[in-house]
Amino acid sequence: MTPKVLLVDDVVMFLDLQRMFLKLSSVHVLTAKDGVEALEIAKKELPALIFMDLHMPNMNGVECCAR
């Protein structure tokens, strides 16, 4: 089973850079644009790792991690 990594950032450029960095690795990359979307994806997909920005709209990274 391929491990999943969830990248969370409201800046698309950062998501693209992180996705490109992980392209050569053996992980399945998931992305979210804020904490609300990240929680939904994390509950459904159960990623092995979540790499999250702290400063985002709707729900920031600290609040998302606390939930």
CSV table of C-alpha atoms in Angstrom, one decimal:
chain,number,residue,atom,x,y,z
A,1,MET,CA,0.0,0.0,0.0
A,2,THR,CA,1.4,3.4,-1.0
A,3,PRO,CA,1.7,5.9,1.9
A,4,LYS,CA,-0.3,9.1,1.5
A,5,VAL,CA,1.0,12.6,2.3
A,6,LEU,CA,-1.4,15.5,2.7
A,7,LEU,CA,-0.1,18.9,1.8
A,8,VAL,CA,-2.1,21.8,3.2
A,9,ASP,CA,-1.6,25.4,2.1
A,10,ASP,CA,-3.7,28.3,0.8
A,11,VAL,CA,-0.9,29.3,-1.6
A,12,VAL,CA,-1.2,27.2,-4.8
A,13,MET,CA,2.5,27.9,-5.7
A,14,PHE,CA,3.7,26.3,-2.4
A,15,LEU,CA,1.4,23.2,-3.0
A,16,ASP,CA,2.8,22.9,-6.5
A,17,LEU,CA,6.4,23.2,-5.3
A,18,GLN,CA,5.9,20.6,-2.5
A,19,ARG,CA,4.1,18.2,-4.9
A,20,MET,CA,7.0,18.5,-7.4
A,21,PHE,CA,9.5,17.8,-4.6
A,22,LEU,CA,7.6,14.6,-3.7
A,23,LYS,CA,7.0,13.5,-7.3
A,24,LEU,CA,10.0,11.2,-7.4
A,25,SER,CA,9.1,9.6,-4.1
A,26,SER,CA,6.9,6.6,-3.6
A,27,VAL,CA,4.0,8.4,-1.9
A,28,HIS,CA,0.5,9.4,-3.0
A,29,VAL,CA,0.2,13.2,-2.6
A,30,LEU,CA,-3.1,14.7,-1.5
A,31,THR,CA,-3.7,18.5,-1.2
A,32,ALA,CA,-6.0,20.8,0.6
A,33,LYS,CA,-6.3,24.6,0.6
A,34,ASP,CA,-7.3,25.2,4.3
A,35,GLY,CA,-7.9,23.4,7.6
A,36,VAL,CA,-11.5,22.7,6.9
A,37,GLU,CA,-10.7,20.8,3.7
A,38,ALA,CA,-7.7,19.2,5.3
A,39,LEU,CA,-9.8,17.7,8.1
A,40,GLU,CA,-12.3,16.3,5.6
A,41,ILE,CA,-9.5,14.7,3.5
A,42,ALA,CA,-7.6,13.4,6.6
A,43,LYS,CA,-10.7,11.7,8.0
A,44,LYS,CA,-11.5,10.0,4.6
A,45,GLU,CA,-7.9,9.2,3.4
A,46,LEU,CA,-6.0,8.6,6.7
A,47,PRO,CA,-2.6,10.0,5.4
A,48,ALA,CA,0.6,8.8,7.0
A,49,LEU,CA,1.9,12.4,7.1
A,50,ILE,CA,0.3,15.9,7.0
A,51,PHE,CA,2.5,18.9,6.1
A,52,MET,CA,0.4,22.0,7.0
A,53,ASP,CA,0.8,25.7,6.8
A,54,LEU,CA,-0.1,27.6,10.0
A,55,HIS,CA,-1.6,30.7,8.4
A,56,MET,CA,-4.6,29.9,6.3
A,57,PRO,CA,-8.2,31.3,5.9
A,58,ASN,CA,-11.3,29.5,7.2
A,59,MET,CA,-9.3,27.4,9.7
A,60,ASN,CA,-5.6,27.9,10.4
A,61,GLY,CA,-3.1,25.1,10.9
A,62,VAL,CA,-3.0,25.3,14.7
A,63,GLU,CA,-6.8,25.0,15.0
A,64,CYS,CA,-6.9,22.2,12.5
A,65,CYS,CA,-4.2,20.2,14.5
A,66,ALA,CA,-6.1,20.8,17.7
A,67,ARG,CA,-9.3,19.3,16.2
